[in-house]
Every structure is written in structure tokens, then in C-alpha cells.
Amino acid sequence: MNINEMTVLICDDSMFARKKLSMTMSSFGVKAVFEAADGEEAVAKYKENLPDVVFMDIIMPKVTGIDALKMIVDEYPDAKVIMASSVGTQGHLKEALKAGAVDFLQKPISDADAEKVIQNVAKGVL
Amino acid sequence: MFAQFFGGYLFNHKLCSAEDLTQAFEAKKYTRLRLGVLAINAGLMTAEQVEHVNITQQSVDKRFGDLAVELGYVTEEDVEKLLSQQPTDYLLLGQTLVNNGALTNAEFEKAINDYKSENQLSDDDISENQNETLNKLIKEFYHFDSAVDAKINTEFVTLLFKNIIRFIGDDFTPLEASVVKNYKAENLIIQHINGTYSATACIGAYRDAYIGFAARFAKEDFTEIDDFVHATVGEFLNVNDGLFIVNESNERGVELSLTPQELSESAEIFFDDTAFCIPVVFPFGQVDFIISNH
């Protein structure tokens, strides 16, 4: 898949985190970026847009990132969900991977880390 | 980080003002370290001897090192060794304060010797920036022995200052902490840490400092406080607290979780137990960091 055909969903309750990552994605030339501010909205936006890759925060109001991940993967087993969280403990990492996440990024997310993820999705590695 | 805490020490001992320090942190990037300050720091010359060389230099066209050797204060080997040293931040700060007239050489000599002695710091400790030494320095500076869990506070605050340097900048002066039961601020971000133990971390500031802090973190210009500015300061706290609980999990096997940040304007928070309010002065104003564990 070409990066310029890729669609991305960013799920984070922090407006700042969403904007920063969204700007980074745009600078890579992705086709479209969608945003969700909580886990509930994340699931709805996923169903609505079926993005190629999802960046999911863990600590979010209403529905947590882990629960949103489970709901998405339950219905769409091939979903490419990358957890992007400030709480990258071994416990959270294991829980996320067990629930179906394909990768885990510790916040703050560097441009290099974000680019690696996008390239891996493009190559079909993730 | 020793430069910032040395600055805090100078301020707390009323040796210079917050304004002197703010100017010095801005100017120190252009400061060239002089041999006299290096020699005082190394204990090779007294401030009086440095002044003598400085005065002699006014009538003799010779370099400081050559004159200091001629006058018998140091050897040529001493000069070579001093010149080969990498400039350290706290010495650049000291040199800038001396250059700006905020400190005399004698005041600098007394302050640096007292600071090292009170904190039992050697030059190696300072130059290597070791975590253990930083923890010791921070624990002493903030008198964390009186806290419910001094170790948690020390680890948290050490990480906080590392993140301030990483994401905001190194031009700040930490002021003495106060123990509080409640905290009121014009702009306040709160995040709770739950699990094996509970803690609360907050950031509070008045308008200009709050905007300045957010602008540094976002690397953007802000003129008004809006939801995005709140979210930016909130994300700094979230990243800091997240890294703290990762460290606690990796190093001590302590499992903790975070609550979403609460953003408030003109708000007050009450603590069940002791909370430490840690004011930090930046060029754009004072930002308070509050940590309470219970």
C-alpha cells in the first residue's frame, strides 16, 4: 500500500496529542486523518471510516483505549491498532498485545517512531 | 540539572535575585568560561588570588594563566588541566553571574564551596549527572524526609526536572518547596495516580506563565488561554506521570494507573495528606508543580 493511499484514525482525549500526531501524519502524506476523543468515539469512527491504521491512547474517558481496542478487534480481526500511550508498563504492554494491538508506542511519540509504524503498515509488516 | 539547583541555592541564600538568575540563564549560552572561575571551583586558587591576577592583568599584557603561574598561584600543569576541562553548566551560570556583577568572585567561591560541602558533592558527582546524586540533591533541596514516602517524592521530582529540561528548557530556577494542605490556582491541571499507592500531581500557574509553559511544550506561539493550551499543559503532566509509572513498574515492580487529567480555571484542590508545592521560575513566569502521595 502506498502511504498516500493510507487512512489513519487517532484516538486520544488530549487535543494536543491528536493535533501533533495528526500534523505528523499529514507531513508523511497520508490520504486522510480522522480523530476521536474517547474510546466510544474511537469505535464509532473506526466503523464509519475503516482506517488502515489506528493510534489508540489507553487512558481515555467513557471507554478506555484497551476496551475500545477489544471492541474493534472483536468485529474487525485484521484491524491495525497501535497503542500510543504515556503508560507503557509491561502490564499495559502485555494487556494491549493480548487484546490484539499490533504495536505499542510510548508517549511522547517521536516523528521517527510514527514514521516507522506507517512504513511497516505500508509494507504489510504489521 | 546541577546548574538549576545551584541557582536555587543562590536564590534561597539571598545571594542573587530571581531576575539575576533569569538573565544569567539566558546569557550563559554566550558565556565563555574563564580560568579564574575554573581555578576557584577546583580549589586551586582563592577569589583573592583571582582578583590579584585580574588587577595585575590591567597593567601587564599577559594571559591569566601565564600570570597566575608567574605569581606562583598555580603550576603550568594545573593550567593545562583546567583548560582541558569541559565547561559545566553550573560553572557557566556562576561565571555569567560574576560577569553580570550579580556575584563577586569571593561570593562565588564561598557559595560553590558551601554548596558542594552541604550536599556532599564532588566535581565527579556533578559532571557525571548520576541519577543517585540527583536524587540525593533533590531530596536535600526539598527536605523530602518529612514526606509520607520520601522515595516516591524524590523519584517523581527528579523525573519531573529531567522532563522540564527535555521538553521545556533548562533556563529555570527551582525555588524552595512549601508543604500545603490545599492549593489554589488561576489555571490548574490535576492527575491522580492510583494502584499500590495513590498520589496526585498538579500543575498550576497564572495566565502568562501558563501560556509560556504551553508554548514551550507545543513549540507554538499562544496568546490566549483556550482548550488547546489547557490540553497542552495537561499532556505535559500526562507524559511525565506516564513515564513515572513506567519507571515504578520497571524498577520497583509497583503497578499504577493514571486517571484522565482534569483541567480547571480558578480552582482549588484539597489534599488528605501532605502535599509539596514546588515553584519553578522560568523567564515567562512561575509555574507550580504539586505532588502529594497518600
mmCIF file of N, CA and C in Angstrom, chain B residues 222-272:
data_model
loop_
_atom_site.group_PDB
_atom_site.id
_atom_site.type_symbol
_atom_site.label_atom_id
_atom_site.label_comp_id
_atom_site.label_asym_id
_atom_site.label_seq_id
_atom_site.Cartn_x
_atom_site.Cartn_y
_atom_site.Cartn_z
ATOM 1 N N PHE B 222 1.347 31.016 21.572
ATOM 2 C CA PHE B 222 -0.018 31.180 22.076
ATOM 3 C C PHE B 222 -0.154 32.582 22.644
ATOM 4 N N THR B 223 -1.337 33.160 22.503
ATOM 5 C CA THR B 223 -1.555 34.486 23.096
ATOM 6 C C THR B 223 -2.685 34.454 24.115
ATOM 7 N N GLU B 224 -3.588 33.483 23.981
ATOM 8 C CA GLU B 224 -4.731 33.390 24.898
ATOM 9 C C GLU B 224 -4.833 31.977 25.437
ATOM 10 N N ILE B 225 -5.451 31.843 26.599
ATOM 11 C CA ILE B 225 -5.691 30.505 27.136
ATOM 12 C C ILE B 225 -6.977 29.966 26.523
ATOM 13 N N ASP B 226 -6.856 28.843 25.858
ATOM 14 C CA ASP B 226 -8.047 28.184 25.324
ATOM 15 C C ASP B 226 -7.941 26.681 25.608
ATOM 16 N N ASP B 227 -8.849 25.904 25.074
ATOM 17 C CA ASP B 227 -8.855 24.459 25.354
ATOM 18 C C ASP B 227 -7.551 23.807 24.911
ATOM 19 N N PHE B 228 -6.987 24.312 23.807
ATOM 20 C CA PHE B 228 -5.759 23.699 23.306
ATOM 21 C C PHE B 228 -4.582 23.953 24.256
ATOM 22 N N VAL B 229 -4.538 25.150 24.826
ATOM 23 C CA VAL B 229 -3.469 25.463 25.793
ATOM 24 C C VAL B 229 -3.615 24.564 27.029
ATOM 25 N N HIS B 230 -4.855 24.422 27.519
ATOM 26 C CA HIS B 230 -5.086 23.514 28.659
ATOM 27 C C HIS B 230 -4.646 22.092 28.296
ATOM 28 N N ALA B 231 -5.021 21.651 27.085
ATOM 29 C CA ALA B 231 -4.681 20.280 26.661
ATOM 30 C C ALA B 231 -3.170 20.095 26.562
ATOM 31 N N THR B 232 -2.485 21.161 26.176
ATOM 32 C CA THR B 232 -1.026 21.084 26.031
ATOM 33 C C THR B 232 -0.349 20.912 27.391
ATOM 34 N N VAL B 233 -0.750 21.752 28.357
ATOM 35 C CA VAL B 233 -0.163 21.629 29.701
ATOM 36 C C VAL B 233 -0.568 20.267 30.287
ATOM 37 N N GLY B 234 -1.805 19.875 30.036
ATOM 38 C CA GLY B 234 -2.286 18.568 30.522
ATOM 39 C C GLY B 234 -1.478 17.424 29.946
ATOM 40 N N GLU B 235 -1.083 17.535 28.692
ATOM 41 C CA GLU B 235 -0.314 16.460 28.074
ATOM 42 C C GLU B 235 1.100 16.388 28.652
ATOM 43 N N PHE B 236 1.671 17.551 29.013
ATOM 44 C CA PHE B 236 2.985 17.510 29.674
ATOM 45 C C PHE B 236 2.870 16.696 30.963
ATOM 46 N N LEU B 237 1.830 16.993 31.755
ATOM 47 C CA LEU B 237 1.652 16.281 33.028
ATOM 48 C C LEU B 237 1.424 14.786 32.776
ATOM 49 N N ASN B 238 0.629 14.494 31.768
ATOM 50 C CA ASN B 238 0.311 13.101 31.434
ATOM 51 C C ASN B 238 1.559 12.324 30.999
ATOM 52 N N VAL B 239 2.384 12.957 30.175
ATOM 53 C CA VAL B 239 3.622 12.304 29.723
ATOM 54 C C VAL B 239 4.555 12.087 30.915
ATOM 55 N N ASN B 240 4.670 13.113 31.758
ATOM 56 C CA ASN B 240 5.541 12.999 32.926
ATOM 57 C C ASN B 240 5.058 11.885 33.862
ATOM 58 N N ASP B 241 3.763 11.903 34.176
ATOM 59 C CA ASP B 241 3.216 10.903 35.098
ATOM 60 C C ASP B 241 3.296 9.500 34.494
ATOM 61 N N GLY B 242 3.080 9.430 33.167
ATOM 62 C CA GLY B 242 3.168 8.136 32.484
ATOM 63 C C GLY B 242 4.572 7.562 32.585
ATOM 64 N N LEU B 243 5.572 8.392 32.332
ATOM 65 C CA LEU B 243 6.957 7.919 32.424
ATOM 66 C C LEU B 243 7.284 7.520 33.869
ATOM 67 N N PHE B 244 6.697 8.245 34.826
ATOM 68 C CA PHE B 244 6.923 7.912 36.241
ATOM 69 C C PHE B 244 6.380 6.521 36.551
ATOM 70 N N ILE B 245 5.174 6.221 36.103
ATOM 71 C CA ILE B 245 4.615 4.909 36.456
ATOM 72 C C ILE B 245 5.292 3.769 35.665
ATOM 73 N N VAL B 246 5.838 4.100 34.491
ATOM 74 C CA VAL B 246 6.632 3.088 33.767
ATOM 75 C C VAL B 246 7.895 2.773 34.587
ATOM 76 N N ASN B 247 8.562 3.823 35.092
ATOM 77 C CA ASN B 247 9.760 3.613 35.918
ATOM 78 C C ASN B 247 9.426 2.823 37.172
ATOM 79 N N GLU B 248 8.313 3.174 37.825
ATOM 80 C CA GLU B 248 7.922 2.482 39.054
ATOM 81 C C GLU B 248 7.671 0.999 38.775
ATOM 82 N N SER B 249 7.066 0.720 37.616
ATOM 83 C CA SER B 249 6.772 -0.667 37.243
ATOM 84 C C SER B 249 8.064 -1.420 36.923
ATOM 85 N N ASN B 250 8.941 -0.798 36.148
ATOM 86 C CA ASN B 250 10.174 -1.475 35.719
ATOM 87 C C ASN B 250 11.179 -1.650 36.854
ATOM 88 N N GLU B 251 11.301 -0.609 37.690
ATOM 89 C CA GLU B 251 12.372 -0.631 38.687
ATOM 90 C C GLU B 251 11.939 -1.184 40.033
ATOM 91 N N ARG B 252 10.664 -1.011 40.379
ATOM 92 C CA ARG B 252 10.250 -1.451 41.724
ATOM 93 C C ARG B 252 9.102 -2.457 41.681
ATOM 94 N N GLY B 253 8.659 -2.782 40.487
ATOM 95 C CA GLY B 253 7.559 -3.753 40.373
ATOM 96 C C GLY B 253 6.243 -3.220 40.914
ATOM 97 N N VAL B 254 6.121 -1.891 40.987
ATOM 98 C CA VAL B 254 4.902 -1.263 41.517
ATOM 99 C C VAL B 254 3.951 -0.977 40.345
ATOM 100 N N GLU B 255 2.743 -1.498 40.434
ATOM 101 C CA GLU B 255 1.797 -1.289 39.333
ATOM 102 C C GLU B 255 0.844 -0.136 39.658
ATOM 103 N N LEU B 256 0.818 0.842 38.792
ATOM 104 C CA LEU B 256 0.000 2.046 38.998
ATOM 105 C C LEU B 256 -0.756 2.378 37.719
ATOM 106 N N SER B 257 -1.805 3.168 37.864
ATOM 107 C CA SER B 257 -2.501 3.644 36.663
ATOM 108 C C SER B 257 -2.818 5.134 36.831
ATOM 109 N N LEU B 258 -3.179 5.764 35.729
ATOM 110 C CA LEU B 258 -3.464 7.205 35.757
ATOM 111 C C LEU B 258 -4.928 7.461 35.454
ATOM 112 N N THR B 259 -5.446 8.544 35.991
ATOM 113 C CA THR B 259 -6.790 8.986 35.601
ATOM 114 C C THR B 259 -6.633 10.046 34.509
ATOM 115 N N PRO B 260 -7.664 10.271 33.698
ATOM 116 C CA PRO B 260 -7.560 11.383 32.736
ATOM 117 C C PRO B 260 -7.329 12.700 33.486
ATOM 118 N N GLN B 261 -6.594 13.619 32.870
ATOM 119 C CA GLN B 261 -6.299 14.888 33.529
ATOM 120 C C GLN B 261 -7.569 15.732 33.658
ATOM 121 N N GLU B 262 -7.643 16.455 34.784
ATOM 122 C CA GLU B 262 -8.770 17.384 34.981
ATOM 123 C C GLU B 262 -8.230 18.800 34.773
ATOM 124 N N LEU B 263 -8.883 19.560 33.923
ATOM 125 C CA LEU B 263 -8.438 20.918 33.624
ATOM 126 C C LEU B 263 -9.417 21.916 34.228
ATOM 127 N N SER B 264 -8.918 22.847 35.031
ATOM 128 C CA SER B 264 -9.835 23.800 35.670
ATOM 129 C C SER B 264 -9.268 25.209 35.641
ATOM 130 N N GLU B 265 -10.165 26.175 35.670
ATOM 131 C CA GLU B 265 -9.754 27.569 35.808
ATOM 132 C C GLU B 265 -10.255 28.087 37.143
ATOM 133 N N SER B 266 -9.446 28.904 37.819
ATOM 134 C CA SER B 266 -9.767 29.441 39.152
ATOM 135 C C SER B 266 -10.268 28.327 40.073
ATOM 136 N N ALA B 267 -9.455 27.327 40.254
ATOM 137 C CA ALA B 267 -9.877 26.166 41.038
ATOM 138 C C ALA B 267 -8.981 25.967 42.253
ATOM 139 N N GLU B 268 -9.476 25.169 43.197
ATOM 140 C CA GLU B 268 -8.724 24.864 44.411
ATOM 141 C C GLU B 268 -8.804 23.364 44.653
ATOM 142 N N ILE B 269 -7.697 22.781 45.067
ATOM 143 C CA ILE B 269 -7.692 21.351 45.378
ATOM 144 C C ILE B 269 -7.290 21.174 46.849
ATOM 145 N N PHE B 270 -7.954 20.265 47.535
ATOM 146 C CA PHE B 270 -7.649 19.976 48.941
ATOM 147 C C PHE B 270 -7.023 18.590 49.025
ATOM 148 N N PHE B 271 -5.976 18.463 49.822
ATOM 149 C CA PHE B 271 -5.268 17.184 49.928
ATOM 150 C C PHE B 271 -5.554 16.531 51.284
ATOM 151 N N ASP B 272 -5.702 15.184 51.271
ATOM 152 C CA ASP B 272 -5.912 14.453 52.520
ATOM 153 C C ASP B 272 -4.629 14.436 53.347
#
